[in-house]
Every structure is written in structure tokens, then in C-alpha cells.
C-alpha positions as a printed Julia matrix, in Angstrom:
299×3 Matrix{Float64}:
  -6.61  -31.94   -2.65
  -6.7   -35.49   -1.2
  -4.95  -36.27    2.06
  -6.16  -36.11    5.65
  -9.69  -34.91    6.23
  -8.59  -34.14    9.79
  -4.86  -34.7    10.4
  -4.3   -35.91   13.97
  -1.78  -34.3    16.26
   1.06  -36.69   17.17
   1.06  -38.11   20.68
   3.96  -36.83   22.74
   5.78  -39.6    24.62
   8.89  -39.06   26.78
  11.96  -40.53   25.07
  10.32  -40.77   21.66
  10.77  -38.41   18.72
   7.84  -38.2    16.33
   9.01  -38.72   12.73
   5.93  -39.11   10.56
   2.16  -39.4    10.55
   1.14  -41.77    7.75
  -2.22  -42.84    6.41
  -2.54  -45.51    9.09
   0.71  -45.59   11.09
   2.54  -43.11   13.28
   6.3   -43.42   13.31
   8.66  -42.49   16.16
  12.32  -43.02   17.02
  13.41  -44.09   20.5
  16.6   -43.2    22.36
  18.34  -46.36   21.09
  17.72  -45.3    17.48
  15.07  -47.95   16.82
  11.8   -47.14   15.1
   8.51  -47.35   17.0
   5.6   -47.95   14.65
   2.05  -47.53   15.97
  -0.89  -48.69   13.83
  -3.95  -46.5    14.27
  -7.6   -47.27   13.49
  -7.53  -44.78   10.61
  -8.58  -45.92    7.15
  -7.75  -44.45    3.75
  -9.83  -44.72    0.61
  -9.46  -43.0    -2.76
  -6.33  -41.2    -1.48
  -8.24  -39.67    1.46
  -7.63  -40.53    5.11
 -11.18  -40.62    6.43
 -12.46  -38.83    9.54
 -14.1   -42.03   10.84
 -11.98  -44.74   12.46
 -12.58  -48.51   12.32
 -12.32  -49.87   15.9
  -9.66  -52.59   16.4
  -8.24  -52.1    12.9
  -4.78  -51.1    14.13
  -4.54  -54.12   16.43
  -5.74  -56.48   13.69
  -3.13  -55.16   11.24
  -0.36  -55.45   13.81
  -1.24  -58.9    15.13
  -1.8   -60.31   11.65
   1.53  -58.9    10.46
   3.29  -60.53   13.42
   1.67  -63.87   12.58
   2.79  -63.61    8.96
   6.34  -62.57    9.9
   6.57  -65.88   11.78
   5.29  -67.86    8.79
   7.85  -66.25    6.48
  10.94  -66.04    8.7
  12.78  -68.82    6.87
  12.37  -66.98    3.55
  13.34  -63.45    4.56
  14.23  -61.73    7.87
  11.85  -59.08    9.22
  12.35  -55.79   11.03
  10.5   -56.44   14.31
  12.58  -56.26   17.5
   9.85  -56.13   20.18
   6.18  -55.45   20.79
   6.51  -53.74   24.17
   4.71  -50.45   24.67
   7.29  -47.73   25.45
   7.21  -46.31   28.97
   4.9   -43.33   29.17
   2.95  -44.21   26.02
  -0.86  -44.37   26.05
  -2.36  -47.67   27.23
  -4.22  -48.07   23.93
  -0.88  -48.53   22.13
  -0.91  -52.11   23.47
  -1.3   -54.64   20.67
  -0.7   -52.05   17.96
   2.96  -51.16   18.57
   6.09  -52.59   16.93
   9.64  -51.65   17.87
  11.63  -52.17   14.69
  15.1   -52.03   13.25
  15.93  -48.82   11.43
  16.52  -49.96    7.84
  17.84  -48.39    4.68
  14.48  -48.56    2.9
  14.15  -49.42   -0.78
  12.0   -46.72   -2.46
   9.76  -49.22   -4.26
   6.42  -50.85   -3.49
   7.01  -54.53   -4.29
   3.71  -55.85   -5.64
   2.96  -59.48   -6.49
  -0.13  -60.42   -8.45
  -1.58  -63.88   -8.92
  -4.93  -62.66  -10.21
  -5.99  -59.81  -12.47
  -7.92  -56.93  -10.92
  -7.54  -53.29   -9.83
  -4.97  -51.12  -11.6
  -3.55  -54.22  -13.29
  -6.88  -54.92  -14.91
  -7.19  -51.3   -16.08
  -3.77  -51.48  -17.77
  -4.5   -54.91  -19.24
  -7.7   -53.68  -20.87
  -5.73  -50.99  -22.67
  -2.49  -52.73  -23.59
  -2.77  -56.44  -22.67
   0.14  -55.85  -20.31
   0.69  -55.14  -16.6
   3.8   -53.09  -15.8
   5.06  -53.92  -19.29
   4.59  -57.69  -18.85
   2.56  -59.23  -21.69
  -0.42  -61.34  -20.62
  -2.65  -63.73  -22.6
  -5.8   -62.6   -24.37
  -9.21  -63.25  -22.85
  -8.52  -62.44  -19.2
 -11.29  -60.77  -17.18
 -11.69  -59.21  -13.75
 -10.63  -61.88  -11.24
  -8.87  -64.18  -13.72
  -6.02  -66.24  -12.28
  -2.76  -65.45  -14.08
  -0.69  -68.23  -15.69
   1.95  -67.53  -13.02
   2.38  -64.82  -10.37
   4.03  -61.63  -11.62
   6.13  -58.89  -10.01
   4.56  -55.51  -10.72
   6.37  -52.78   -8.76
   5.12  -49.29   -8.02
   6.52  -46.01   -6.81
   5.87  -45.09   -3.17
   3.53  -42.09   -2.92
   3.09  -39.5    -0.19
  -0.19  -39.17    1.73
  -2.84  -37.95   -0.71
  -0.94  -39.11   -3.8
  -1.4   -42.27   -5.81
   1.19  -45.04   -6.2
   2.23  -45.37   -9.85
   2.92  -48.74  -11.47
   6.36  -48.91  -13.06
   8.25  -51.46  -15.15
  10.9   -53.8   -13.79
  13.42  -52.0   -15.98
  12.63  -48.71  -14.23
  13.2   -50.36  -10.84
  16.52  -51.77  -12.04
  17.54  -48.31  -13.22
  16.57  -46.79   -9.86
  18.08  -49.32   -7.43
  20.47  -51.34   -9.59
  20.08  -54.65  -11.38
  21.26  -56.82   -8.48
  18.87  -55.29   -5.94
  15.99  -55.31   -8.45
  16.5   -59.03   -9.09
  16.62  -59.68   -5.33
  13.39  -57.72   -4.81
  11.6   -59.65   -7.54
  12.8   -63.06   -6.39
  11.96  -62.42   -2.73
   8.59  -60.83   -3.46
   7.45  -63.78   -5.56
   8.79  -66.32   -3.05
   6.93  -64.65   -0.16
   3.77  -64.31   -2.23
   3.92  -67.99   -3.19
   4.25  -69.09    0.45
   1.43  -66.79    1.58
  -0.83  -67.79   -1.32
  -0.51  -71.45   -0.4
  -1.17  -70.8     3.31
  -4.22  -68.7     2.51
  -5.52  -71.26    0.02
  -5.44  -73.96    2.73
  -7.79  -71.71    4.72
 -10.25  -71.13    1.89
  -8.92  -67.69    0.96
  -7.48  -66.48   -2.34
  -4.57  -64.05   -2.06
  -5.17  -62.11   -5.27
  -2.33  -59.62   -4.87
  -0.26  -57.95   -2.19
   2.45  -55.36   -1.69
   5.59  -55.52    0.4
   8.16  -53.0     1.56
  11.8   -53.96    2.0
  14.88  -52.33    3.43
  18.47  -53.31    4.02
  19.87  -54.16    7.45
  23.48  -53.88    6.41
  23.71  -56.26    3.46
  20.58  -58.22    4.37
  17.3   -57.56    2.55
  14.65  -57.32    5.27
  10.85  -57.34    5.2
   9.42  -54.18    6.75
   6.22  -52.27    7.52
   3.04  -54.36    7.54
   2.72  -57.63    5.68
  -0.2   -59.52    4.16
  -2.98  -57.59    5.88
  -6.34  -56.58    4.4
  -4.86  -53.09    3.97
  -1.92  -54.28    1.85
  -3.53  -57.27    0.12
  -6.63  -58.43   -1.68
  -8.08  -61.49    0.07
 -11.1   -63.16   -1.56
 -13.23  -66.02   -0.18
 -12.35  -68.95   -2.44
 -15.87  -70.41   -2.44
 -17.28  -67.17   -3.9
 -14.59  -66.59   -6.54
 -16.16  -65.97   -9.94
 -14.04  -64.39  -12.7
 -15.77  -61.73  -14.75
 -16.99  -59.59  -11.87
 -15.72  -57.76   -8.82
 -14.98  -60.3    -6.06
 -16.19  -60.13   -2.45
 -13.18  -59.26   -0.3
 -11.87  -59.11    3.27
 -11.0   -55.43    3.36
 -12.49  -51.93    3.27
 -14.74  -52.65    0.29
 -17.8   -51.74    2.38
 -16.26  -48.27    2.77
 -15.5   -47.9    -0.94
 -18.97  -49.05   -1.93
 -20.73  -46.69    0.46
 -18.65  -43.67   -0.53
 -19.52  -44.2    -4.2
 -23.22  -44.83   -3.49
 -25.98  -42.19   -3.66
 -26.31  -42.45    0.14
 -22.91  -40.76    0.62
 -23.73  -37.92   -1.8
 -19.99  -37.53   -2.41
 -18.17  -36.83   -5.67
 -14.83  -38.65   -5.52
 -13.58  -36.61   -8.5
 -14.32  -33.29   -6.77
 -12.39  -31.36   -4.15
 -14.73  -31.85   -1.21
 -13.48  -34.33    1.41
 -15.48  -37.52    1.99
 -18.17  -37.56    4.69
 -18.13  -39.46    7.98
 -19.06  -43.13    7.75
 -22.34  -44.44    9.16
 -22.23  -46.87   12.08
 -23.32  -49.91   10.06
 -20.49  -49.43    7.53
 -17.95  -49.09   10.35
 -19.22  -52.28   12.03
 -19.34  -54.28    8.77
 -15.78  -53.24    7.9
 -14.51  -54.08   11.4
 -16.15  -57.51   11.14
 -14.4   -58.21    7.82
 -10.97  -57.36    9.21
 -11.54  -59.61   12.21
 -12.89  -62.43   10.03
  -9.76  -62.23    7.86
  -7.55  -62.46   10.95
  -9.44  -65.44   12.38
  -9.65  -67.38    9.12
  -6.0   -66.89    8.26
  -4.48  -67.52   11.69
  -7.02  -69.98   13.1
  -7.02  -67.88   16.28
  -9.99  -66.24   18.02
 -10.03  -62.45   18.18
 -10.27  -60.86   21.59
């Protein structure tokens, strides 16, 4: 059964109540009722949270999310209140901690796609649709879509797989007004981020967002536009008709499905530990994505 190979014990911090251990993030509540979200160096692949960590990954995800929140603040408010490490917390929480508003979360993964790949490609090959949206004939892996599309998914627990759903199902679940707001905001944020990335020589193929309500205000939550939540491709190497090089954990996926790993992803055995060179290559890709997108040096 997929899930954690080795589930970590939550860190106990005075004044914080542990709420949840996710695939990558640990969630706490402080005495004021705010959420404290700590990004770890864990990585998840094929619905497994691996036993090997990727150094600096949690800090990269957090700092890149903060940079994107700033770029998008005129389009949609975000949930971040502060980045201070709570008193009594471990020193290594620095740079990976967000103190956030407690929102009424929308139970939908809001996915925007500008290019065809992944689960969208699999559905297209069968039905010529993605989440019920009809697409033109002749598209291949990596094809740019005529226009970006909103392709929502259900939010899965650790070890389970997100399931693509139609817009109509989202409207039935959250109401037509909220569904329309989710679609409009998702596509607006994707369009802004796609243009920013394109200026830096990176294609934003697709991404997923999570939203919640702060009173009546739809608010961007969780992480945003990181290599964990998005597919970033180097624009100069884009070539439709094949799998694209990417700024994410593709090194991990490729190694786990290679003969060197000797692992059956369809079986019940958990995946093995990652070799040093795969860890270092993956870390380098995350840092490269951060530096190319933000224009800042990593330290």
C-alpha cells in the first residue's frame, strides 16, 4: 500500500499543536489560531514518500513560493502572514516555515494546463478530451494547447492518487459561483506565471493551485508554482512528440523505473533508497529552477 516508507514523528514545539504530516509539509497550529506550515526535504514519487531526502528542497519550495506570491498579489491575495520561526522550534526550520491564515479550504486541486502531457495526455489519447474538454486532433506529448484549460482534480490523501474531474462535478460540489471563481482565478494566475517564466526561458506546462476562503475572499494557499506543483521545461529544449526535460524530480522517477533500482512500481514493496548522484542531480535541478525564475542566487 503506497504512502510513507518511513513516516517521521512530528517535532514537538512548545505552543504549537501538530495537525498533520503530509507528503512534504508538516502542519501545526499556534496559540493565535494561525497555521504554521513547515516544508521538509521529503520527496514523493508514484504515491510513495521516499526514505531519502533531497537537501535544501524544503527551503527552495518555500522561498520560491514566497517569490511567486509577490508576483501574483495584485491578482489574488495569499495566505502568508509571516516567515518567522516560532520560539522553541528547531533552527533548521529557518527558511522553510510559513505562518499562514487559517482558511476555509476548497476541496479541489485547481489545475491549469497550457501544454499536453501527464494524465491529460493519457486521457486525450483515449477520448480526445481532458476533464471532459474536447481538444483538437493531432496533439502529441508536449503539444501547446490552443488556449490554457482548467482541469480540476480531487484532493487525495497520502498514498492515494488525485483524480481528474469535470468542471461540472466541481460546480456540483462547491456551487456554480465558486466554481466559476476558481476557474477564472486559476487561469489568470497561470497566464501571469506562464508569461513570467517564458521571459526567463522556461515553459510552464501545467500547475496546480489550492485555494481557500478568508471570509468572503478567495485566497491562494499552500505552495505555488514550485517544481513540486508544476511542470517547468527549458524552452530551448522543447520538442513536442517526446517527454520533455524538466526542472523537477524527473531524475528520481527515471531512476526508480530503471533496472538499477530493481523496483516494481506496480508491486507492494516500497521503493529503495536513492543513490547519492540522483539526490545531488535532483537538488541541482530544484536550485536551477529557483535561480532561473527569480534571477536570485541560491545560498
